[in-house]
Coordinates of C-alpha atoms in Angstrom, one line a residue:
M10 CA 118.6 91.7 123.4
Q11 CA 117.7 89.3 126.2
I12 CA 119.6 89.8 129.5
N13 CA 119.6 87.7 132.6
S14 CA 117.5 89.1 135.5
T15 CA 119.1 90.5 138.6
K16 CA 117.7 90.9 142.1
N17 CA 115.5 93.9 142.6
D18 CA 116.9 94.9 146.0
E19 CA 120.5 95.3 144.8
P20 CA 120.4 97.9 142.0
E21 CA 123.5 99.6 143.5
K22 CA 125.6 96.5 142.5
I23 CA 124.7 96.7 138.8
L24 CA 127.4 97.6 136.5
H25 CA 130.0 97.9 139.3
S26 CA 133.5 98.1 137.8
S27 CA 136.8 99.5 138.9
L28 CA 137.0 101.2 135.5
A29 CA 133.5 102.6 135.5
G30 CA 134.5 106.1 136.8
H31 CA 132.1 109.1 136.5
E32 CA 129.2 106.7 137.0
L33 CA 125.7 108.2 137.0
R34 CA 122.5 106.5 138.1
D35 CA 118.9 107.6 138.5
T36 CA 115.4 106.1 138.7
F37 CA 113.0 106.7 135.8
Y38 CA 109.4 105.6 135.1
S39 CA 107.6 105.0 131.9
N40 CA 104.6 107.1 131.0
S41 CA 103.4 104.9 128.1
K42 CA 100.2 103.0 128.4
K43 CA 101.8 99.8 127.4
K44 CA 104.3 99.9 130.3
K45 CA 102.5 102.0 132.8
G46 CA 103.8 101.4 136.3
C47 CA 107.3 100.3 135.0
V48 CA 110.2 101.7 136.9
F49 CA 113.7 101.8 135.4
H50 CA 117.0 102.0 137.2
V51 CA 119.3 103.6 134.7
V52 CA 123.1 103.4 135.1
L53 CA 125.6 105.2 132.8
N54 CA 129.4 104.5 133.1
S55 CA 132.4 103.7 130.9
L56 CA 130.9 100.3 129.9
G57 CA 127.7 101.7 128.5
L58 CA 124.1 102.3 129.4
L59 CA 122.1 99.8 131.5
L60 CA 118.3 100.0 132.0
Q61 CA 116.9 97.7 134.7
R62 CA 113.1 97.4 134.6
N63 CA 111.1 96.8 137.7
S64 CA 107.4 96.1 137.2
M65 CA 104.9 96.5 140.1
S66 CA 102.2 94.0 140.6
I67 CA 98.6 94.9 141.7
S68 CA 99.5 94.0 145.3
G69 CA 102.4 96.5 145.2
S70 CA 105.2 93.9 145.2
T71 CA 108.1 94.0 142.7
V72 CA 108.0 91.4 139.9
A73 CA 110.8 90.0 137.8
T74 CA 113.4 92.5 136.6
K75 CA 114.7 92.8 133.0
D76 CA 118.1 94.3 132.2
H77 CA 119.0 95.8 128.8
V78 CA 122.6 96.8 128.0
V79 CA 123.7 99.2 125.4
P80 CA 127.5 99.0 125.2
I81 CA 129.4 102.2 124.8
S82 CA 130.8 100.9 121.4
D83 CA 127.3 100.9 120.0
I84 CA 126.5 104.5 121.1
I85 CA 127.5 107.2 118.7
G86 CA 126.2 110.3 120.5
G87 CA 123.4 112.1 122.4
R88 CA 121.5 115.4 122.6
C89 CA 120.0 117.5 125.3
V90 CA 116.8 119.5 124.3
R91 CA 113.8 121.2 125.7
L92 CA 110.5 120.7 124.0
Q93 CA 107.9 123.4 123.8
R94 CA 104.3 122.7 124.7
T95 CA 103.4 122.3 121.0
Q96 CA 106.2 119.8 120.6
R97 CA 104.9 117.2 123.1
F98 CA 104.3 113.9 121.5
K99 CA 103.6 110.3 122.3
S100 CA 106.5 107.9 121.7
P101 CA 105.6 105.2 119.2
G102 CA 106.3 102.0 121.0
G103 CA 109.2 100.9 123.3
C104 CA 109.0 101.9 126.9
G105 CA 108.0 105.5 126.1
V106 CA 109.8 108.4 127.6
C107 CA 111.7 107.6 130.8
T108 CA 111.1 110.3 133.4
P109 CA 112.6 110.8 136.9
T110 CA 110.1 109.9 139.6
I111 CA 107.9 112.8 140.7
S112 CA 104.5 112.9 142.3
D113 CA 101.4 113.2 140.0
K114 CA 100.5 116.4 141.9
D115 CA 103.4 118.4 140.5
R116 CA 103.4 116.8 137.1
K117 CA 101.1 119.4 135.4
E118 CA 102.9 122.3 137.0
N119 CA 106.3 121.2 135.8
E120 CA 105.3 120.1 132.3
D121 CA 107.1 123.0 130.6
E122 CA 110.2 122.7 132.8
D123 CA 111.3 119.3 131.6
A124 CA 114.6 118.5 129.9
Y125 CA 115.2 115.6 127.5
L126 CA 118.4 113.5 126.8
Y127 CA 118.3 111.5 123.6
V128 CA 121.0 108.7 123.3
F129 CA 121.6 107.5 119.8
A130 CA 122.8 103.9 119.3
Y131 CA 123.0 101.4 116.5
I132 CA 122.6 97.9 117.8
L133 CA 123.1 94.5 116.1
K134 CA 119.8 92.7 115.7
R135 CA 119.1 89.3 114.4
N136 CA 115.8 88.5 112.6
M137 CA 114.0 85.2 112.4
R138 CA 116.0 84.2 109.3
N139 CA 119.2 84.6 111.3
N140 CA 120.2 87.6 109.3
V141 CA 122.1 90.3 111.3
R142 CA 121.7 94.0 110.7
R143 CA 122.3 97.2 112.6
E144 CA 119.2 99.1 113.7
R145 CA 118.9 102.6 115.0
T146 CA 117.7 102.9 118.6
V147 CA 117.0 106.1 120.5
I148 CA 116.7 106.0 124.3
T149 CA 114.8 109.0 125.6
L150 CA 115.5 110.1 129.2
R151 CA 113.1 112.8 130.5
F152 CA 114.4 114.9 133.5
R153 CA 111.8 116.6 135.6
S154 CA 112.9 116.2 139.2
F155 CA 113.5 119.9 139.8
D156 CA 111.2 122.9 139.8
S157 CA 113.0 124.9 137.1
H158 CA 113.9 124.0 133.6
E159 CA 117.5 125.3 134.2
D160 CA 118.0 122.7 137.0
N161 CA 116.5 119.9 134.9
M162 CA 118.6 120.9 131.9
R163 CA 121.7 121.1 134.1
E164 CA 121.1 117.5 135.2
A165 CA 120.4 116.3 131.6
E166 CA 123.6 118.0 130.4
K167 CA 125.6 116.3 133.2
W168 CA 124.4 113.0 131.8
Y169 CA 125.2 114.1 128.3
K170 CA 128.7 115.3 129.1
T171 CA 129.4 112.1 131.0
L172 CA 128.2 110.0 128.0
K173 CA 130.5 112.1 125.7
I174 CA 133.5 111.6 128.1
H175 CA 133.0 107.8 128.1
R176 CA 132.6 107.7 124.4
E177 CA 135.8 109.7 123.9
N178 CA 137.7 107.6 126.5
Y179 CA 136.6 104.5 124.6
L180 CA 138.2 105.8 121.4
L181 CA 141.3 106.9 123.3
E182 CA 141.7 103.5 124.9
G183 CA 141.6 102.0 121.4
A184 CA 144.2 104.5 120.2
A185 CA 146.5 103.6 123.1
R186 CA 146.2 99.9 122.3
D187 CA 146.3 100.1 118.5
C188 CA 147.8 102.9 116.4
R189 CA 145.3 102.0 113.7
F190 CA 142.4 103.2 116.0
N191 CA 141.8 106.9 115.3
I192 CA 141.0 109.7 117.8
P193 CA 137.7 111.3 116.7
P194 CA 138.3 113.3 113.5
K195 CA 138.5 117.1 113.9
R196 CA 136.8 117.4 110.5
L197 CA 135.7 115.1 107.7
L198 CA 136.0 115.9 104.0
I199 CA 133.2 114.4 101.9
L200 CA 133.5 114.2 98.1
L201 CA 130.2 113.2 96.4
N202 CA 129.6 112.1 92.9
P203 CA 125.9 112.9 92.1
K204 CA 125.9 110.7 89.0
S205 CA 127.1 107.5 90.8
G206 CA 125.0 104.4 90.3
S207 CA 121.5 105.4 89.2
G208 CA 122.1 109.0 90.0
K209 CA 120.7 109.1 93.5
A210 CA 123.9 109.6 95.5
K211 CA 123.0 113.1 96.7
E212 CA 119.6 112.1 97.9
L213 CA 120.9 109.0 99.6
F214 CA 123.6 111.0 101.3
H215 CA 121.2 113.5 102.8
R216 CA 118.7 110.8 103.9
Q217 CA 121.0 108.2 105.3
V218 CA 124.4 109.7 106.1
V219 CA 123.7 113.2 107.3
P220 CA 121.6 112.0 110.2
V221 CA 124.4 109.7 111.5
L222 CA 127.0 112.4 111.2
N223 CA 124.8 114.9 113.0
E224 CA 124.0 112.4 115.8
A225 CA 127.7 111.7 116.3
E226 CA 128.5 115.5 116.1
I227 CA 131.0 115.0 113.4
P228 CA 131.9 118.2 111.6
Y229 CA 132.2 117.9 107.8
D230 CA 132.6 119.7 104.5
L231 CA 130.7 118.5 101.5
Y232 CA 132.0 119.0 97.9
V233 CA 129.9 117.7 95.0
T234 CA 132.0 116.8 92.0
K235 CA 131.3 118.9 88.9
H236 CA 133.1 116.8 86.3
S237 CA 135.3 113.8 85.7
N238 CA 138.6 113.9 87.7
F239 CA 137.2 116.7 89.9
A240 CA 138.0 114.6 93.0
H241 CA 141.5 113.8 91.6
E242 CA 142.4 117.4 91.1
F243 CA 140.9 118.5 94.4
V244 CA 142.8 116.0 96.5
K245 CA 146.0 116.6 94.5
K246 CA 146.1 120.4 94.8
R247 CA 144.2 121.3 97.9
D248 CA 145.6 121.9 101.4
L249 CA 144.3 118.9 103.3
S250 CA 145.6 119.7 106.7
M251 CA 142.2 120.7 108.1
W252 CA 140.8 117.2 107.5
T253 CA 141.7 113.8 109.1
E254 CA 139.3 111.7 107.0
I255 CA 138.3 111.8 103.4
A256 CA 135.1 110.0 102.4
A257 CA 134.0 109.2 98.8
V258 CA 130.3 109.1 98.4
G259 CA 129.8 107.2 95.1
G260 CA 131.3 104.2 93.5
D261 CA 134.7 102.7 93.2
G262 CA 135.6 105.1 90.4
L263 CA 135.4 108.1 92.8
F264 CA 137.6 106.4 95.3
H265 CA 140.1 105.6 92.5
E266 CA 140.3 109.4 91.8
V267 CA 140.9 110.1 95.5
V268 CA 143.7 107.5 95.8
N269 CA 145.4 108.7 92.7
G270 CA 145.1 112.3 93.6
L271 CA 146.8 111.6 97.0
F272 CA 149.8 109.8 95.4
K273 CA 150.3 112.5 92.8
R274 CA 151.0 115.0 95.5
V275 CA 154.7 115.8 96.2
D276 CA 153.9 115.6 99.9
W277 CA 152.0 112.3 99.8
E278 CA 154.1 110.6 102.4
N279 CA 153.0 113.2 105.0
V280 CA 149.4 113.2 103.9
I281 CA 148.8 109.5 104.1
E282 CA 150.2 109.4 107.6
N283 CA 147.6 111.8 108.8
I284 CA 144.5 111.0 106.7
S285 CA 142.3 107.9 106.6
L286 CA 140.0 107.1 103.7
G287 CA 136.4 106.0 103.7
I288 CA 133.7 105.2 101.2
I289 CA 129.9 105.4 101.2
P290 CA 128.6 102.9 98.6
C291 CA 126.3 104.7 96.1
G292 CA 127.7 103.3 92.9
S293 CA 126.9 100.4 90.7
G294 CA 129.6 98.0 91.9
N295 CA 130.7 99.0 95.4
G296 CA 133.4 96.4 95.6
L297 CA 135.5 98.1 98.2
A298 CA 132.7 98.9 100.6
R299 CA 131.5 95.3 100.4
S300 CA 135.1 94.0 100.9
I301 CA 135.6 96.2 104.0
A302 CA 132.3 94.9 105.6
H303 CA 133.1 91.3 104.7
C304 CA 136.7 91.4 106.1
N305 CA 135.4 92.8 109.4
E306 CA 132.3 90.6 109.7
E307 CA 130.0 93.6 109.6
P308 CA 126.5 93.3 108.1
Y309 CA 126.4 94.8 104.6
D310 CA 122.8 94.2 103.4
P311 CA 120.1 95.4 103.7
K312 CA 121.5 98.8 104.7
P313 CA 125.0 99.2 103.2
I314 CA 125.0 103.0 103.4
L315 CA 124.0 103.0 107.0
G316 CA 126.9 100.6 107.9
A317 CA 129.4 102.7 105.9
A318 CA 128.2 105.9 107.7
L319 CA 128.7 104.3 111.1
T320 CA 132.2 103.3 109.9
L321 CA 133.0 106.9 109.3
V322 CA 132.1 107.9 112.8
G323 CA 133.5 104.8 114.5
G324 CA 137.1 105.8 114.7
H325 CA 138.6 102.5 113.4
S326 CA 141.1 102.3 110.6
T327 CA 143.6 99.8 109.2
P328 CA 146.3 99.7 106.6
M329 CA 145.2 98.7 103.1
D330 CA 147.3 97.5 100.2
I331 CA 147.7 99.6 97.0
V332 CA 148.9 98.3 93.6
E333 CA 151.2 100.5 91.6
I334 CA 150.6 100.1 87.9
E335 CA 153.0 101.3 85.2
L336 CA 151.2 102.0 81.9
Q337 CA 152.8 103.0 78.6
N338 CA 152.9 106.7 79.5
K339 CA 152.0 107.1 83.2
V340 CA 151.9 105.5 86.6
I341 CA 148.6 105.0 88.4
Y342 CA 147.5 103.4 91.7
S343 CA 144.8 100.8 92.2
F344 CA 143.0 99.5 95.3
L345 CA 140.6 96.9 93.8
S346 CA 141.5 95.1 90.6
V347 CA 143.1 95.0 87.1
G348 CA 141.2 93.3 84.4
W349 CA 141.6 92.3 80.7
G350 CA 139.1 90.3 78.8
L351 CA 135.6 89.0 79.8
I352 CA 134.9 90.8 83.1
S353 CA 136.3 94.1 81.8
D354 CA 134.2 93.8 78.7
I355 CA 131.1 93.3 80.8
D356 CA 132.0 96.2 83.1
I357 CA 132.7 98.8 80.4
E358 CA 130.3 97.8 77.6
S359 CA 127.4 97.6 80.0
E360 CA 127.8 101.4 80.7
R361 CA 125.1 102.0 78.1
L362 CA 122.7 100.3 80.5
R363 CA 123.8 102.4 83.6
P364 CA 120.2 103.6 84.4
L365 CA 119.4 99.9 85.3
G366 CA 121.9 100.0 88.2
Y367 CA 123.6 96.8 89.2
Q368 CA 121.3 94.7 86.9
R369 CA 123.2 96.0 83.9
F370 CA 126.0 93.6 84.7
T371 CA 123.7 90.5 84.6
I372 CA 122.2 91.5 81.3
W373 CA 125.5 92.1 79.6
T374 CA 127.1 88.9 81.0
L375 CA 124.5 86.9 79.1
H376 CA 125.2 89.0 76.0
R377 CA 129.0 88.4 76.2
L378 CA 128.6 84.6 76.8
I379 CA 126.6 84.3 73.6
N380 CA 129.2 86.3 71.8
L381 CA 132.3 85.0 73.5
R382 CA 135.7 86.5 72.6
T383 CA 139.3 85.4 73.2
Y384 CA 142.4 87.5 73.2
R385 CA 146.0 86.7 72.5
G386 CA 148.7 88.0 74.8
R387 CA 151.4 87.2 77.4
I388 CA 151.1 87.2 81.2
S389 CA 154.2 87.1 83.4
Y390 CA 154.2 87.0 87.2
I391 CA 156.2 86.5 90.4
P392 CA 154.5 83.9 92.6
K393 CA 154.1 84.9 96.3
K394 CA 156.3 82.9 98.5
E395 CA 154.2 80.5 100.6
D396 CA 156.4 80.9 103.6
D397 CA 156.0 84.7 103.7
T398 CA 154.5 86.1 106.9
D399 CA 151.4 87.9 106.0
P400 CA 150.5 91.2 107.8
V401 CA 148.1 91.0 110.7
L402 CA 144.5 90.8 109.3
P403 CA 142.3 93.8 109.8
H404 CA 139.7 92.0 111.9
Q405 CA 142.4 90.7 114.2
E406 CA 143.6 94.2 114.8
V407 CA 140.1 95.4 115.7
S408 CA 139.7 92.4 118.0
R409 CA 143.0 93.1 119.6
S410 CA 142.2 96.8 120.2
R411 CA 139.0 96.1 121.9
I412 CA 139.1 97.2 125.6
S413 CA 139.5 94.3 128.1
L414 CA 137.5 95.1 131.2
Q415 CA 136.7 93.3 134.4
Y416 CA 132.9 93.4 134.7
S417 CA 130.7 92.5 137.6
I418 CA 129.0 89.1 137.3
N419 CA 125.7 90.6 136.2
F420 CA 127.1 92.9 133.5
Q421 CA 129.6 90.4 132.2
E422 CA 126.8 87.9 131.6
S423 CA 124.8 90.6 129.8
L424 CA 127.6 91.4 127.4
N425 CA 128.4 87.7 126.8
K426 CA 124.8 87.2 125.7
K427 CA 125.0 90.2 123.4
Y428 CA 128.3 89.1 121.8
K429 CA 128.0 85.3 121.8
S430 CA 124.4 84.3 121.8
N431 CA 122.7 83.2 118.6
D432 CA 119.3 83.9 120.0
H433 CA 117.0 86.6 118.5
I434 CA 118.1 90.0 119.8
N435 CA 115.1 91.9 121.1
T436 CA 115.4 95.5 122.3
T437 CA 111.8 96.6 122.1
D438 CA 111.5 96.8 125.9
F439 CA 113.8 99.8 126.1
E440 CA 114.1 101.3 122.7
D441 CA 112.2 104.4 121.9
V442 CA 112.5 105.1 118.2
I443 CA 110.9 108.5 118.1
S444 CA 110.1 110.9 115.3
L445 CA 112.7 113.6 115.8
E446 CA 111.0 115.8 113.2
T447 CA 109.2 117.6 116.0
L448 CA 112.6 118.6 117.4
A449 CA 113.7 120.4 114.2
N450 CA 113.6 124.0 115.6
Q451 CA 115.8 126.8 114.4
S452 CA 118.6 126.1 116.8
F453 CA 119.0 122.6 115.4
R454 CA 118.8 123.3 111.7
S455 CA 121.8 122.7 109.5
R456 CA 122.7 124.7 106.5
C457 CA 120.9 122.5 104.0
D458 CA 118.9 124.6 101.5
S459 CA 117.1 121.8 99.6
W460 CA 114.1 119.6 100.5
L461 CA 116.6 116.9 101.3
S462 CA 117.7 118.9 104.3
S463 CA 118.0 116.8 107.4
G464 CA 116.0 119.4 109.2
S465 CA 113.1 119.5 106.7
R466 CA 109.7 118.0 107.0
K467 CA 110.5 115.3 104.5
S468 CA 113.1 113.9 106.9
T469 CA 112.5 112.2 110.2
Y470 CA 115.8 113.4 111.6
Y471 CA 116.9 116.7 113.0
S472 CA 120.2 118.3 112.6
I473 CA 122.7 119.7 115.1
A474 CA 124.2 123.2 115.4
E475 CA 124.7 124.7 112.0
S476 CA 128.4 125.3 112.6
L477 CA 128.9 121.5 112.3
Y478 CA 127.6 121.4 108.8
H479 CA 129.4 123.3 106.1
S480 CA 128.5 122.5 102.6
I481 CA 130.1 124.4 99.8
S482 CA 128.9 122.0 97.1
D483 CA 126.7 124.5 95.4
T484 CA 129.1 127.5 95.5
S485 CA 132.6 126.2 95.1
E486 CA 134.4 124.4 92.4
C487 CA 138.1 123.5 92.6
S488 CA 139.6 125.4 89.8
D489 CA 143.3 125.2 89.2
S490 CA 143.9 128.7 90.5
D491 CA 141.9 128.1 93.6
C492 CA 143.6 124.9 94.4
A493 CA 147.0 126.3 93.8
E494 CA 146.4 129.0 96.4
D495 CA 145.4 126.4 99.0
I496 CA 148.3 124.1 98.9
E497 CA 151.7 124.8 100.3
D498 CA 154.5 125.9 98.0
T499 CA 156.0 122.7 96.8
N500 CA 157.5 123.7 93.5
N501 CA 161.0 122.9 94.8
L502 CA 160.0 119.4 95.8
Q503 CA 160.3 116.4 93.4
H504 CA 157.6 113.8 93.2
V505 CA 158.6 110.3 94.3
R506 CA 156.8 107.2 93.3
L507 CA 155.2 105.0 96.0
S508 CA 157.3 102.0 95.1
E509 CA 160.5 104.0 95.5
R510 CA 159.7 104.6 99.2
K511 CA 157.7 101.5 100.2
A512 CA 158.9 98.5 98.1
S513 CA 162.1 96.6 97.3
P514 CA 163.3 96.2 93.6
L515 CA 161.6 93.5 91.5
P516 CA 163.5 90.3 90.8
P517 CA 165.3 89.8 87.4
P518 CA 163.4 88.5 84.4
D519 CA 164.6 84.9 84.9
K520 CA 162.6 84.8 88.1
W521 CA 159.3 85.5 86.4
V522 CA 156.8 82.8 85.3
V523 CA 155.7 83.5 81.7
E524 CA 152.6 82.2 79.9
E525 CA 151.6 83.1 76.3
G526 CA 148.5 82.1 74.3
E527 CA 144.8 82.7 73.9
F528 CA 142.9 84.0 77.0
V529 CA 139.3 84.6 77.7
M530 CA 140.3 86.8 80.6
V531 CA 143.0 87.8 83.0
H532 CA 141.9 89.4 86.2
A533 CA 144.0 90.4 89.2
A534 CA 142.1 91.2 92.4
Y535 CA 143.3 92.4 95.9
Q536 CA 139.9 92.8 97.6
T537 CA 137.4 90.0 98.3
H538 CA 134.6 91.6 96.2
L539 CA 134.6 93.2 92.8
G540 CA 131.0 94.3 93.4
S541 CA 128.4 94.0 96.1
D542 CA 127.4 90.7 94.6
C543 CA 130.7 89.5 93.2
F544 CA 132.7 87.5 95.7
F545 CA 135.7 87.2 93.5
A546 CA 138.7 86.5 95.8
P547 CA 137.4 84.9 99.0
Q548 CA 140.9 84.5 100.5
S549 CA 141.9 88.1 100.1
Q550 CA 142.4 90.6 103.0
L551 CA 142.8 94.4 103.1
N552 CA 146.4 94.1 104.1
D553 CA 147.9 90.7 103.1
G554 CA 150.4 91.9 100.4
T555 CA 148.9 89.5 97.8
I556 CA 147.5 89.9 94.3
H557 CA 145.0 87.1 93.4
L558 CA 145.6 86.4 89.7
V559 CA 142.8 84.5 87.9
I560 CA 143.5 83.3 84.4
I561 CA 140.9 81.7 82.1
Y562 CA 142.4 80.2 78.9
G563 CA 140.8 80.0 75.5
G564 CA 139.0 76.7 74.8
I565 CA 136.8 76.7 77.9
S566 CA 133.2 75.7 77.1
R567 CA 130.4 78.2 77.6
S568 CA 128.8 75.9 80.2
Q569 CA 132.0 75.9 82.3
L570 CA 132.3 79.7 81.9
L571 CA 128.6 80.2 82.9
N572 CA 129.1 78.0 86.0
F573 CA 132.2 80.1 86.9
L574 CA 130.2 83.4 86.5
I575 CA 127.2 82.2 88.4
N576 CA 129.2 80.9 91.3
M577 CA 131.1 84.3 91.7
S578 CA 128.2 85.5 93.9
S579 CA 128.9 82.8 96.5
G580 CA 132.7 82.7 96.1
T581 CA 132.7 79.1 95.0
H582 CA 133.8 79.7 91.4
L583 CA 137.6 79.2 91.9
P584 CA 138.8 75.6 91.4
S585 CA 141.0 73.8 93.8
P586 CA 143.3 72.6 92.5
N587 CA 143.6 74.5 89.2
T588 CA 141.9 73.0 86.1
E589 CA 143.0 72.9 82.5
F590 CA 141.2 76.1 81.7
I591 CA 141.0 78.1 85.0
K592 CA 144.1 78.9 87.0
V593 CA 144.4 80.9 90.3
V594 CA 147.8 82.0 91.6
R595 CA 148.9 84.3 94.4
V596 CA 151.5 86.8 93.1
E597 CA 153.5 89.8 94.2
A598 CA 153.7 91.4 90.8
F599 CA 152.7 90.7 87.2
Q600 CA 153.2 92.0 83.7
L601 CA 150.5 91.9 81.0
N602 CA 151.2 92.3 77.3
P603 CA 148.0 92.2 75.1
H604 CA 148.8 91.2 71.5
N605 CA 148.3 94.2 69.2
N606 CA 146.9 96.0 72.2
N607 CA 143.5 94.2 71.7
G608 CA 140.8 94.1 74.3
I609 CA 139.5 96.3 77.1
L610 CA 141.8 97.0 80.0
T611 CA 140.3 98.2 83.3
V612 CA 141.8 99.4 86.6
D613 CA 139.3 99.6 89.5
G614 CA 136.5 99.4 86.9
E615 CA 137.9 102.4 85.0
R616 CA 138.9 101.9 81.4
M617 CA 142.5 102.5 80.5
K618 CA 144.3 102.6 77.1
C619 CA 145.0 98.9 76.3
G620 CA 148.7 98.1 76.2
P621 CA 151.6 96.6 78.2
I622 CA 151.4 97.1 81.9
E623 CA 153.4 96.2 85.0
A624 CA 151.8 96.0 88.4
R625 CA 153.2 95.4 91.9
I626 CA 151.5 95.4 95.3
I627 CA 152.6 97.8 98.0
P628 CA 151.5 96.4 101.4
G629 CA 149.6 98.8 103.8
A630 CA 150.2 101.9 101.7
V631 CA 147.1 103.8 102.9
K632 CA 144.8 103.8 105.9
V633 CA 141.1 102.9 105.3
M634 CA 138.2 103.3 107.7
I635 CA 136.7 100.0 108.9
P636 CA 133.8 99.1 111.2
K637 CA 134.4 97.6 114.6
K638 CA 134.2 93.8 114.2
G639 CA 130.7 92.5 114.1
H640 CA 129.4 90.0 116.7

């Protein structure tokens, strides 16, 4: 990130703000050969961390200064450590380890008395192709101004505690301005499906998610699902009062289980008020995770799991619509889509190619085009009134909740460049991406007993105090008896459907639009993406109270259908206005009656028994974790 230069003789004016409070500043130098002789003025306050570099010329005069700003919103945590002599290492690039100024005479004597503060941040960077991504940056501050390690560590801990206070105040400011902005969770429940996608969910979780949770010091409990509907039964029967967030590590199917487990509880009204839901995309489709990133302008590729992990620790949530679906013999709840016909055929029949991952959908699409089917049935729906006032969009809520601060001229210009410039963002002058493997001593090991442990030699991260990691995935399974003991006695309570509490009665039959005939497919979506590469409903939002109903009639040519399917990846497949064979309509509710119950019916990608259904949207029924809006 390029920042405007400031005058060398006025470092005390940098980052001045009436809201700064608890401001710390110190002078550090770099011991790397690349930047030998560089002096850094480092300032930490409520706005973030600023590093002002001063380079000395041969004549001893100070040359141009470079400022680098890490906003508090990009910082997720920090850590104070002491390295043993055998743990000394040379930082690979960046400015090296920043050390408080001390004479060379005392350097050797004090080598074992140093204290280190690591600041973990994930900063938006733009590559030469103008693609934006978040990249991990570790700023290393080495404290050695005092004669004893205790004094140096005391100084490092003061910086760490100040950083933590500013981070917590940032979250509390958001909570005061927006009720959808969460205070840091007291504990996170993680449900992991090891068979999601190509079967690497557990490995991906330990490699990419655990380090972020540890850096952010988020306590969590991990449960690995043992069988189908494990998550459903767990969420339905367990006492959830100790958790404030539930994260599904897997695909949309696992999240579907969590949602339905919640709404099958007799105390669901209380639970959804106190728990937010999150998802880590490790499945084949990952439609919800892709939709959340898209609606909040957050980079998804090339590191979707990293972005989702940062979302879990970020503290932002927003309401999300849920669709209540009445089948022949039960009521279920959906967050993604309902399908009948072509897309559902592809989704379910391609299961035999699951080891291929997402490519299975492409292969089976070609197969189904060659062997095209049509289905006879009836579709009825209630069009959404165009003059309805839609709920506030999720990304508007995040923008509105962002803290408004009065910066000094220098710092304001620095932030403006970060948030508004389209130039390439460069942080190599201050980032110190170090190998934290050398820090993985016993006091920092978590209770991971496999080679995937975040504290093992096969990982470049270290883990925090073991009390923050509590995995019972290998020892506990939620049996009916166990779950029954954990939940409060609710036998005297009667289950109430979501629509009975959160929705008004549906209009009489004469208000419904009815169409009957031959259909290639009927697909109802309420997220932008059905999969990571399927941009199905571009106008959809997480909380707009709208079902986007797409109907393709029999008689469409294969070339037209192929063009429709190809353009789904870019979101240009929907006609405007509607054509003879493709129709798109925004609805509040719909009924589907397949003739003779023929065809494959799916809800959130899960196969259901084909038959008549009635679906209606319930605006803002649950809270879902979202990233802060990208810049």
